[in-house]
Coordinates of C-alpha atoms (C1' of nucleotides) in Angstrom, one line a residue:
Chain A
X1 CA 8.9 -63.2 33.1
X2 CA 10.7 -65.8 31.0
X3 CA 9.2 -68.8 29.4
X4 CA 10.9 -71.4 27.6
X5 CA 7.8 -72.0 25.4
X6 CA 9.3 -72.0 21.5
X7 CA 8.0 -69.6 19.6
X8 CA 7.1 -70.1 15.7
X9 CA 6.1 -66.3 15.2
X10 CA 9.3 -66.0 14.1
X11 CA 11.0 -68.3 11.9
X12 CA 7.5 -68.0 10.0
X13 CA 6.4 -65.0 9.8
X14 CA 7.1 -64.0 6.1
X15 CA 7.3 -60.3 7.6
X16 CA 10.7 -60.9 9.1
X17 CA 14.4 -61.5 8.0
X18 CA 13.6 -65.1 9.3
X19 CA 11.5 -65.8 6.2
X20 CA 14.8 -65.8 4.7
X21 CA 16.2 -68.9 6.3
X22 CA 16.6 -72.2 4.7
X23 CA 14.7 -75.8 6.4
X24 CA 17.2 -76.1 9.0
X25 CA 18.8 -73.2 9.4
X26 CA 15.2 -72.7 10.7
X27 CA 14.8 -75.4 12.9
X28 CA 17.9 -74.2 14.6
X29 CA 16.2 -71.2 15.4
X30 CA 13.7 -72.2 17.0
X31 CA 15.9 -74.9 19.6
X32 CA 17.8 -71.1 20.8
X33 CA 14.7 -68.9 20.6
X34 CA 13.6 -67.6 24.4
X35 CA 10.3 -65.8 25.1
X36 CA 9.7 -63.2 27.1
X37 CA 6.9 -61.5 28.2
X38 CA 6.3 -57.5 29.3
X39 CA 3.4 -55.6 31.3
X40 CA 2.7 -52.3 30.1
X41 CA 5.4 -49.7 30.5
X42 CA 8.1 -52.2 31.2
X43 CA 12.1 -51.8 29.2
X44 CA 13.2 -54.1 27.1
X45 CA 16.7 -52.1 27.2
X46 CA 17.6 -49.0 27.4
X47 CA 19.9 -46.5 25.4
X48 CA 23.5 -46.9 26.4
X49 CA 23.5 -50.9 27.5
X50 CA 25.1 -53.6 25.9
X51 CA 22.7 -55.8 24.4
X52 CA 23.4 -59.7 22.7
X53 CA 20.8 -60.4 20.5
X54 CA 17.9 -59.5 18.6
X55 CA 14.3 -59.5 19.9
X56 CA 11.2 -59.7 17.9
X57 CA 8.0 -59.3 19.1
X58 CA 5.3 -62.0 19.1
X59 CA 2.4 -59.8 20.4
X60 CA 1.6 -56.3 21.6
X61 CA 3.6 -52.8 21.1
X62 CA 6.7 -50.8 21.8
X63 CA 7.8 -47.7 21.5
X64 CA 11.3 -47.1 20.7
X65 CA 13.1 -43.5 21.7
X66 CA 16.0 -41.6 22.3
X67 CA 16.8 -39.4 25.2
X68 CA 17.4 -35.9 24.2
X69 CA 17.6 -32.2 25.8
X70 CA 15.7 -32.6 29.9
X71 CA 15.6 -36.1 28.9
X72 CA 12.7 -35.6 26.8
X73 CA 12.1 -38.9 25.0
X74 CA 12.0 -38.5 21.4
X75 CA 10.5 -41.6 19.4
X76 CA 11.8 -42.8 16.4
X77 CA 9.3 -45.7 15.7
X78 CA 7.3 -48.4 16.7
X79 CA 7.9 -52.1 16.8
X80 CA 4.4 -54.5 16.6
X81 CA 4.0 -58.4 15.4
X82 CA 6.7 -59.7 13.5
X83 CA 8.8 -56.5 14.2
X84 CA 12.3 -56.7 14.8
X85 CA 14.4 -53.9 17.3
X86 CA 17.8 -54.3 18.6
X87 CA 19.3 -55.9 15.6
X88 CA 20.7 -52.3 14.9
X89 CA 23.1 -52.4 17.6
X90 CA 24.1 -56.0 17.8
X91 CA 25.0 -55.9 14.3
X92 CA 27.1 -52.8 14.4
X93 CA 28.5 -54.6 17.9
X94 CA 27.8 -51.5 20.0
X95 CA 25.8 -50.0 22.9
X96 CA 22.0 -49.6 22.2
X97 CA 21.5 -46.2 20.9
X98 CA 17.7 -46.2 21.9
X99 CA 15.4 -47.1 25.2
X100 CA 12.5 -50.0 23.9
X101 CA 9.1 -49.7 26.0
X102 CA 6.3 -51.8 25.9
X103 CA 2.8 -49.8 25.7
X104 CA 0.4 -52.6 26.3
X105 CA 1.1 -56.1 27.8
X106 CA 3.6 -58.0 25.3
X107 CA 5.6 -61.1 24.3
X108 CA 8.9 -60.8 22.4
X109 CA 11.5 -63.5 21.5
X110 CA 15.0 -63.5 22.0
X111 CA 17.5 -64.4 19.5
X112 CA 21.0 -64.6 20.8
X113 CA 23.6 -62.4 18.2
X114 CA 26.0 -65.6 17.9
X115 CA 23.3 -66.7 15.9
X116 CA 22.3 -64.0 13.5
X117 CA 26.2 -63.8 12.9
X118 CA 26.2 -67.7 11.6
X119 CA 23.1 -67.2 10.1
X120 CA 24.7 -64.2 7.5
X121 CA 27.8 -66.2 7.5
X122 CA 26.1 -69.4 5.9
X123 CA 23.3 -67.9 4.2
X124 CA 23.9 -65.1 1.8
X125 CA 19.9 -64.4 1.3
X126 CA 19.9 -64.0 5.0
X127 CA 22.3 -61.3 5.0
X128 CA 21.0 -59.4 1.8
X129 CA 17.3 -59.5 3.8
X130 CA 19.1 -58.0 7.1
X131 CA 21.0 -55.6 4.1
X132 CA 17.6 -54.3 2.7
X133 CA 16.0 -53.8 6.4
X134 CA 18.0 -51.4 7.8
X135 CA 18.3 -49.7 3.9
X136 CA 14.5 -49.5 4.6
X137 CA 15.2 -48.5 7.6
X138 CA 17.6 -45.6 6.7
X139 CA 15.1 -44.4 3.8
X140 CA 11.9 -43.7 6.7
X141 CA 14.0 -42.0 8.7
X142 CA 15.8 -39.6 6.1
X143 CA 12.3 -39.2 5.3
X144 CA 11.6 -38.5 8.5
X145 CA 14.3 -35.8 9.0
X146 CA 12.7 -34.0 5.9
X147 CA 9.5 -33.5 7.5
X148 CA 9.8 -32.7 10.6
X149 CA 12.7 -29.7 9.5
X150 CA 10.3 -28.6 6.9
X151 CA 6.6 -29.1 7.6
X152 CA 4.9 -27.3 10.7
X153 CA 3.4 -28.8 13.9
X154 CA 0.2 -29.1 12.3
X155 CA 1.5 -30.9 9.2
X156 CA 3.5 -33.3 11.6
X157 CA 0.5 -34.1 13.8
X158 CA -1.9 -34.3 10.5
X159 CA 0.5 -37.0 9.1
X160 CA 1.7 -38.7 12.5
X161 CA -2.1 -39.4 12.8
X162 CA -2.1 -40.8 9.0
X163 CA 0.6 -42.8 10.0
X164 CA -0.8 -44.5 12.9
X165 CA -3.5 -45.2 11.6
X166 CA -1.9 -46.8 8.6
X167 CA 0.4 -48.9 10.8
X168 CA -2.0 -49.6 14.1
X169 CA -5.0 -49.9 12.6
X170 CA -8.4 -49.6 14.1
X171 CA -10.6 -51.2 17.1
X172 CA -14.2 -51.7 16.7
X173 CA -15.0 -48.5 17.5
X174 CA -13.0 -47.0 14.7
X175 CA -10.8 -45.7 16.8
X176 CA -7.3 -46.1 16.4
X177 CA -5.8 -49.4 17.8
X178 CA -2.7 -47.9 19.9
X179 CA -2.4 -47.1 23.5
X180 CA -0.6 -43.5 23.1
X181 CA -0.6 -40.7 25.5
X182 CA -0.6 -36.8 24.4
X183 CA 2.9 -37.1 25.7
X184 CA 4.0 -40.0 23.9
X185 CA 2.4 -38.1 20.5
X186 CA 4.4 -34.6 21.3
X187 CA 7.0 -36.9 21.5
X188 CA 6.9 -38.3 18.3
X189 CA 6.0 -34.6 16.5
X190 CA 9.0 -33.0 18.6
X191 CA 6.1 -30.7 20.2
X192 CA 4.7 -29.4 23.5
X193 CA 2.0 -32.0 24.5
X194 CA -0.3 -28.6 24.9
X195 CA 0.5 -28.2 21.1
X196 CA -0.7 -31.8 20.2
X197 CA -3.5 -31.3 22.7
X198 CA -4.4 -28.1 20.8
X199 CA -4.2 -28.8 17.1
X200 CA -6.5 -32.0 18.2
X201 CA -9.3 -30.0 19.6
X202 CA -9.0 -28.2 16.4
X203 CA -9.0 -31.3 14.0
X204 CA -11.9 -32.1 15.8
X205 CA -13.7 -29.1 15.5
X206 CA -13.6 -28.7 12.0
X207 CA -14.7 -32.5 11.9
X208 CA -11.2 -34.1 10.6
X209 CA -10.8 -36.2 13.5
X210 CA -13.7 -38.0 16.7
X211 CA -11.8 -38.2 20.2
X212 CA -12.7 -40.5 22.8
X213 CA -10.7 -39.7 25.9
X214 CA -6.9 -40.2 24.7
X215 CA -8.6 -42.1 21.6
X216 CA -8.5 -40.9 18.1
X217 CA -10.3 -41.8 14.8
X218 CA -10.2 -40.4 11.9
X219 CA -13.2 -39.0 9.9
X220 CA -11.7 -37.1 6.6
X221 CA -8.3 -39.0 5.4
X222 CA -8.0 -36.5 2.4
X223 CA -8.2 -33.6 4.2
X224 CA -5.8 -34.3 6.7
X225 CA -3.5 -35.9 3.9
X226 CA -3.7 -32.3 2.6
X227 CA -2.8 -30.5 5.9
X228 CA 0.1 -33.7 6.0
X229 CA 1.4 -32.3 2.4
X230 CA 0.9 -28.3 2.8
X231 CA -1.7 -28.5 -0.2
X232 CA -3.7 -26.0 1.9
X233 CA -1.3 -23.4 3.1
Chain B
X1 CA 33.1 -36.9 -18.5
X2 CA 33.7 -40.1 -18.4
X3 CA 37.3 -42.0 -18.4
X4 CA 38.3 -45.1 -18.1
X5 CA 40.9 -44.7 -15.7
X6 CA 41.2 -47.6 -13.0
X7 CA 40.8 -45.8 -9.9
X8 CA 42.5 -48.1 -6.5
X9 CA 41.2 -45.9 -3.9
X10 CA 37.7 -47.7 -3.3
X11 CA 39.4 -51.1 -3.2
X12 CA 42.4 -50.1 -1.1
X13 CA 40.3 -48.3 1.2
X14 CA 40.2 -49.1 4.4
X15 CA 37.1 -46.6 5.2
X16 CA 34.9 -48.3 2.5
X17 CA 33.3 -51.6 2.8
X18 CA 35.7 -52.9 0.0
X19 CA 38.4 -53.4 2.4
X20 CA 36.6 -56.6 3.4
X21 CA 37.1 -58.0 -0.1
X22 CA 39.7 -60.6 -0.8
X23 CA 42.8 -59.7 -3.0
X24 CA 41.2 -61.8 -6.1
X25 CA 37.8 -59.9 -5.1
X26 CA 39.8 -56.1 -5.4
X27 CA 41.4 -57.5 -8.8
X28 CA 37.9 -57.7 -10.3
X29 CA 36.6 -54.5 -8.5
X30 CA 39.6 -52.9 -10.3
X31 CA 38.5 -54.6 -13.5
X32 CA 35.0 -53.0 -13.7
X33 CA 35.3 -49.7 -12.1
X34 CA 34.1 -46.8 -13.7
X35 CA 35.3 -43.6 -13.4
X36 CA 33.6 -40.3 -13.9
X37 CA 34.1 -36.5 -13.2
X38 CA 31.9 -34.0 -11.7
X39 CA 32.1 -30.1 -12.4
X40 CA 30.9 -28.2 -9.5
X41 CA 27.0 -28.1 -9.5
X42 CA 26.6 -31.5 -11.1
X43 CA 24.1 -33.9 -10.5
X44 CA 25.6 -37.8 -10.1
X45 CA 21.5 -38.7 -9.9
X46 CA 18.2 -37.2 -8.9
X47 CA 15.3 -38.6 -6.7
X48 CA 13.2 -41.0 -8.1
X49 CA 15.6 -42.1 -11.0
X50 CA 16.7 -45.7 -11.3
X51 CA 20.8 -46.3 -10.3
X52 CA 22.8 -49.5 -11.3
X53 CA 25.3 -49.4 -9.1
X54 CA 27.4 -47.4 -6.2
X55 CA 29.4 -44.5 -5.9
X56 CA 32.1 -44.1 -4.3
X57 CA 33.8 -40.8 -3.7
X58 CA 37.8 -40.3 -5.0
X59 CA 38.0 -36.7 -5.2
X60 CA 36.0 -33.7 -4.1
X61 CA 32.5 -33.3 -1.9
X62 CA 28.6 -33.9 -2.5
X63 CA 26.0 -32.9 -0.9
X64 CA 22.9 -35.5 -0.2
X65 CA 19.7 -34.4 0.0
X66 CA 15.9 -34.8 -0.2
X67 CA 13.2 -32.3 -2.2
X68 CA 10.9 -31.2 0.7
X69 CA 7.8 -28.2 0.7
X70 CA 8.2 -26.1 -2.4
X71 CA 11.0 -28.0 -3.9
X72 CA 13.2 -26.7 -0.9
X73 CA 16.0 -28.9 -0.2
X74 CA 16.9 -31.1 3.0
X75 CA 20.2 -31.9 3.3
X76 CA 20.7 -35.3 4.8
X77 CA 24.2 -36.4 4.3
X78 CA 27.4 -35.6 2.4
X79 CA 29.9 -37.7 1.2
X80 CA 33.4 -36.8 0.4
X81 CA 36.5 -39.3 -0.6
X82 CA 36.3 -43.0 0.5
X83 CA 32.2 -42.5 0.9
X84 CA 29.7 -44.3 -1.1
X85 CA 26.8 -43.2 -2.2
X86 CA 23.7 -44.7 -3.9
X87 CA 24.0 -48.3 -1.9
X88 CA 20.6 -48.1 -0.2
X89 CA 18.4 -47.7 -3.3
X90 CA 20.9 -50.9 -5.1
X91 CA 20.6 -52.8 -2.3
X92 CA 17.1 -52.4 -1.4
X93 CA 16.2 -52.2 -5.4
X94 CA 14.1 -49.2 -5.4
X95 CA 14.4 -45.9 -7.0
X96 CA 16.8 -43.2 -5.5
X97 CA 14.9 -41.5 -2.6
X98 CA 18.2 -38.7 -2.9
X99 CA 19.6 -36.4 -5.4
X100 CA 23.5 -36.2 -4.7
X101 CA 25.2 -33.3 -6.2
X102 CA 28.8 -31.8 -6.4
X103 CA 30.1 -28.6 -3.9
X104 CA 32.9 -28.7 -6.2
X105 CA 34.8 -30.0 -8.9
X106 CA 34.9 -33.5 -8.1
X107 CA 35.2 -37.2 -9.6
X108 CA 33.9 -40.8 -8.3
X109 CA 34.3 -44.2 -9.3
X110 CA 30.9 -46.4 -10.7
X111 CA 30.8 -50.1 -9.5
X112 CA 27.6 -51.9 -10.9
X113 CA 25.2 -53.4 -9.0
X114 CA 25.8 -56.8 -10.4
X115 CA 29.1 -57.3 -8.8
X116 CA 28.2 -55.8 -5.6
X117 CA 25.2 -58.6 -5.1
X118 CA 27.9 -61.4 -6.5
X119 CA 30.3 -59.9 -3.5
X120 CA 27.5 -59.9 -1.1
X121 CA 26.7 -63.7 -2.3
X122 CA 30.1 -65.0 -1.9
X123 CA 31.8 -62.8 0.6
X124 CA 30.1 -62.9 4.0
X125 CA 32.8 -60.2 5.4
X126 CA 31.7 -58.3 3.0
X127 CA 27.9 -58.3 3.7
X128 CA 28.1 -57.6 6.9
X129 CA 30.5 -54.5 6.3
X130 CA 27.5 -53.3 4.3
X131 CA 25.0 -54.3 6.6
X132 CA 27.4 -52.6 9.8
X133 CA 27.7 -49.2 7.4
X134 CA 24.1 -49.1 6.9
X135 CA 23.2 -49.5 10.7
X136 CA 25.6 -46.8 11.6
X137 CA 24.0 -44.6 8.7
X138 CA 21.0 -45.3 10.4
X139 CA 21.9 -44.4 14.0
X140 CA 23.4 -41.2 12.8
X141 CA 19.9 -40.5 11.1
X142 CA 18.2 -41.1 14.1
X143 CA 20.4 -38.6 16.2
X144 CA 19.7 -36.3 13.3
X145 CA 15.9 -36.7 14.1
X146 CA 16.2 -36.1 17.6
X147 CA 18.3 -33.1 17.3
X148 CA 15.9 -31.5 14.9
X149 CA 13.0 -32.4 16.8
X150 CA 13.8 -31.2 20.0
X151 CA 16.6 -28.4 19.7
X152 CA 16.9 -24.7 18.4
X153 CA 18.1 -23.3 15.3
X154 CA 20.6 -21.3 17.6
X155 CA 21.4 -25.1 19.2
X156 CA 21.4 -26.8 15.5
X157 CA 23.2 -24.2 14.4
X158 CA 26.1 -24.3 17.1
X159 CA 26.0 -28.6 16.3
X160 CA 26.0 -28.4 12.5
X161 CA 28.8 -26.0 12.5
X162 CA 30.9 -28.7 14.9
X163 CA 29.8 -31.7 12.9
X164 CA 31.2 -29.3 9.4
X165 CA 34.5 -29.0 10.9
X166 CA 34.9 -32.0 12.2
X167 CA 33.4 -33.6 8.9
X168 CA 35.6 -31.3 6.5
X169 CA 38.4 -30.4 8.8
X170 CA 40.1 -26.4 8.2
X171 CA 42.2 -25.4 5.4
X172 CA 45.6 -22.9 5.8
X173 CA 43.5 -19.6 7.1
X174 CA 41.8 -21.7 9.8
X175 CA 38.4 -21.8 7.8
X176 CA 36.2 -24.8 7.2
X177 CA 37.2 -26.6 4.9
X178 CA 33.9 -26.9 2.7
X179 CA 32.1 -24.7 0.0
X180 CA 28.9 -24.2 1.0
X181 CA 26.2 -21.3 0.7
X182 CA 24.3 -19.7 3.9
X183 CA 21.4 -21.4 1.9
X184 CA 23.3 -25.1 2.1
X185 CA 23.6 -24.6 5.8
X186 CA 19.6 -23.2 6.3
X187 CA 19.4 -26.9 4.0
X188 CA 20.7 -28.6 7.0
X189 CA 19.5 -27.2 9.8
X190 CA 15.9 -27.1 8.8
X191 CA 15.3 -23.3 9.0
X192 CA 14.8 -20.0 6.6
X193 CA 18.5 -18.8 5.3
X194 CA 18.1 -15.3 7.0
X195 CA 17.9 -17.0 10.4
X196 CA 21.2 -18.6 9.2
X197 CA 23.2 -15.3 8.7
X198 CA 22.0 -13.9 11.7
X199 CA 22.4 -16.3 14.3
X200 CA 26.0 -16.3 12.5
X201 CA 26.5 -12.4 13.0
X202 CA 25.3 -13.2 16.6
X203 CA 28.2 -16.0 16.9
X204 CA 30.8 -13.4 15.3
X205 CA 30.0 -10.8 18.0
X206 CA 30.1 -13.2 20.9
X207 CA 33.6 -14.4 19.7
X208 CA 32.9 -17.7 18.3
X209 CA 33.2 -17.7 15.2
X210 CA 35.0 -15.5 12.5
X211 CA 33.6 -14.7 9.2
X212 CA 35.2 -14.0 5.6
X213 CA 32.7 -14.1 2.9
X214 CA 31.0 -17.1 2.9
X215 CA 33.6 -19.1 5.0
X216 CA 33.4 -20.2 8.4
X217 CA 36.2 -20.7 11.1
X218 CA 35.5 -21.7 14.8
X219 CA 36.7 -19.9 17.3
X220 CA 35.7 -20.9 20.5
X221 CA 34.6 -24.8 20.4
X222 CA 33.5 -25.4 23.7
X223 CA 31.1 -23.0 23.9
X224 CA 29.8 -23.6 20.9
X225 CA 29.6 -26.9 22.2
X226 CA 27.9 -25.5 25.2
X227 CA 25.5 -24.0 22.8
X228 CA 24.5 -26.9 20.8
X229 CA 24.2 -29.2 24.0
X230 CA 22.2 -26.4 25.4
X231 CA 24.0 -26.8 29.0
X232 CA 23.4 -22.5 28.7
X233 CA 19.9 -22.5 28.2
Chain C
dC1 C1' 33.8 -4.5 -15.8
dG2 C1' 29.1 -5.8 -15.4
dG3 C1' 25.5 -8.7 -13.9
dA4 C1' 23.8 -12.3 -11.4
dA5 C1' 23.8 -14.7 -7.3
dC6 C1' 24.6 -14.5 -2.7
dT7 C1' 24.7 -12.1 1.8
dT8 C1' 23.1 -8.9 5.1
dT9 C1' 19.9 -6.1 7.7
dG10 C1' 15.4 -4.4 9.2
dA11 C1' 10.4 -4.6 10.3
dC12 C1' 6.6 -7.2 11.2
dA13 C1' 3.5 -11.2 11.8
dC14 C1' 2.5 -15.5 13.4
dG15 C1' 3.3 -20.1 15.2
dT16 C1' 4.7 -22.4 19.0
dC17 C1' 6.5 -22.8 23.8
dT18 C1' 6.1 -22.0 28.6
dC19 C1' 3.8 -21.4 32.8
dA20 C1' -0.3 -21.8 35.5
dA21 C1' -4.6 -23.6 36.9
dA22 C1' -8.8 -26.3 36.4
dT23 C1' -10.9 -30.4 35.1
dG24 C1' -11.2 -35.3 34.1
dC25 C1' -9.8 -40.0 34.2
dC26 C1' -8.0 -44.3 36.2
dG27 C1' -5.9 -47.6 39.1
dT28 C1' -5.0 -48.7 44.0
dG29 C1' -6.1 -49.6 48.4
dG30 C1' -9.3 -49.4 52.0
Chain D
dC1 C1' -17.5 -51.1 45.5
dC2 C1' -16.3 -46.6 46.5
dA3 C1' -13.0 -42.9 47.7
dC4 C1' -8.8 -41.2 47.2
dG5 C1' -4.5 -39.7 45.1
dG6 C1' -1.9 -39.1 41.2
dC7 C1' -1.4 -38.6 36.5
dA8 C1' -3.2 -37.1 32.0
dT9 C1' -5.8 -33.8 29.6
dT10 C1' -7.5 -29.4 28.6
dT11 C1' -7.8 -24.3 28.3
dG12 C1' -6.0 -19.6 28.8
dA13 C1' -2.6 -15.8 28.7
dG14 C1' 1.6 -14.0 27.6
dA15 C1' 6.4 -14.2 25.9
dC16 C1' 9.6 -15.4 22.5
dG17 C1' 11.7 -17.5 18.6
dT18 C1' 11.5 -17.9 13.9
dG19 C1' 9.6 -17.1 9.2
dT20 C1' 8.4 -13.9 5.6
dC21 C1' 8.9 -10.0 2.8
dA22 C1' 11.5 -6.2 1.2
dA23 C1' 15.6 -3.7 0.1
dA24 C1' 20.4 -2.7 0.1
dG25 C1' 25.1 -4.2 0.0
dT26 C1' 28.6 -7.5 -1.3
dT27 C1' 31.0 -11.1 -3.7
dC28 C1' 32.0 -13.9 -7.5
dC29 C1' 32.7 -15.1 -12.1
dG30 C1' 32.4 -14.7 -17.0

DNA sequence: CGGAACTTTGACACGTCTCAAATGCCGTGG
DNA sequence: CCACGGCATTTGAGACGTGTCAAAGTTCCG
């Protein structure tokens, strides 16, 4: 599943930490840069292994988890386009502390960690970029934490919806543009997948939401931004 | 409150980021420190205010936390001597996404913002100790979310009181060593205070834990270990 | 010593989980 | 291209954990 093929998606993409990187210091990523493709469902690497640099995707989705109680998987966030995932535990030089999972056929790059680590050693703005990432980083999931020990199962699913939408956008149908299972859902909540399945029929009934076999679109953003914030309990 | 006492324990350190700065670098952290002191029940800075600069911990304990549902509180950190506060919402230049206030009397040294980017810019050691503190922040958020997500409020219950010791350590009659209310701890776990007390009463009169007033002392850690990993569900 | 804040206990309602079974969907191989 | 098997989804019933409200007891601090 390797190509050598260069990839550009990286050192351009204005999304990235790359965008950050002088002329040559550009250049020199791209000579080290290895692609690497994934079919649906494969592992980029999983919790617990040693990993040597960072990978960031060039096409498709992952979903990125940790293994909890019955190793349920519990999913912490995505990584799409321009995304960046491993960089966490190269940086902090220790094992991965989450499994990576492609959910439709992907590409990523590899970047090897030796040179990230020149790359914040020469370049200051380099380093302050990888700095305000993970501060980013830190923020969503304290916010994270907050809702899901405070709001509900409905609130959760209400805003998880909210924010997949915002993040994943929608196909032509209006549906949206992620390949998700119940399971995957409950898994992002912390829920049963009966629960998901539940509050969905429900959403749907009172018109919030259209469902297409495992596919979702939303009808009424307000509304369910209320449910999200409590505004109607 | 404030005095202008030069305070060495941020720069000497070795559990902040400052231990990566060079001797020259400690001299002028020393030279624009700030010192201030914190009665019990003071606020350092709310959520959604502007800061200018870190915090760092000499004396005493604060709590960390986010305004949730009807103002209720989430606790998502604490930070006690050698810990800095406030570096995510410098270094990513937005407002503070926490309120930090004291658990008891308590005092912490200022360092602007401007010296900490001039550090970043000329000390490479130095950004990544910030980048490597920020990850590890962020992995232990993470955990957080997973435990929340997928555990009891018996299991969280059994884990916070584990991670309190550990965190705060047992002073001369055995107790935890921290001065928080049964609300604080409902604050952490995510769950109504009167499930607090009485999963604690249930603890007491399994042998666990012993009780006297509002502190704490562990009896029996591996079960409550046992508990919290839920090997005895 | 008094009052406010905190802790404790009880009763009850409700949300959510678990288990079970039926149905629907999809990819694989014949 | 269809049939099959397996996996995902859906629905129902019942049990259990947890939240809410109320009231009494206790501790802490001025």
């Amino acid at each position: 599943m390797k190509s050598m093929n260069v990839c550009k998606t990286c050192s351009l993409s204005s999304k990235t930490v790359f965008g950050s990187l002088t002329t040559e210091e550009s250049e020199q990523l791209e000579a080290n840069l290895e692609c690497y493709e994934y079919k649906k469902g494969e592992i980029i690497y999983k919790e617990g292994s040693r990993i040597t640099g960072f990978y960031c995707v060039k096409k498709g989705v992952f979903k990125i988890y940790k293994t909890g109680i019955d190793s349920k998987p519990q999913i912490v966030a995505f990584a799409q386009k321009g995304d960046i995932t491993g960089y966490r535990s190269v940086l902090s030089n220790e094992p991965a502390c989450t499994t990576v999972e492609s959910l439709e056929d992907s590409e990523v790059c590899y970047i090897p960690s030796s040179l990230i680590f020149e790359f914040i050693r020469k370049n200051s703005n380099f380093a302050l970029s990888l700095i305000q990432l993970t501060c980013k980083e830190l923020n969503t999931a304290n916010d994270l934490i907050k809702d899901i020990a405070q709001k509900t199962v409905r609130e959760r699913l209400a805003e998880t919806l909210l924010m997949l939408d915002q993040t994943f956008g929608k196909d032509e149908e209006g549906f949206i543009n992620v390949n998700l299972t119940r399971e995957d859902i409950s898994s992002i909540i912390g829920t049963a997948t009966e629960s998901v399945i539940r509050i969905l029929s429900e959403f749907k009934t009172d018109g919030l939401i259209s469902l297409k076999g495992k596919k979702i679109g939303i009808g009424n953003y307000s509304k369910l931004e209320s449910i999200s914030n409590s505004f109607l309990k």
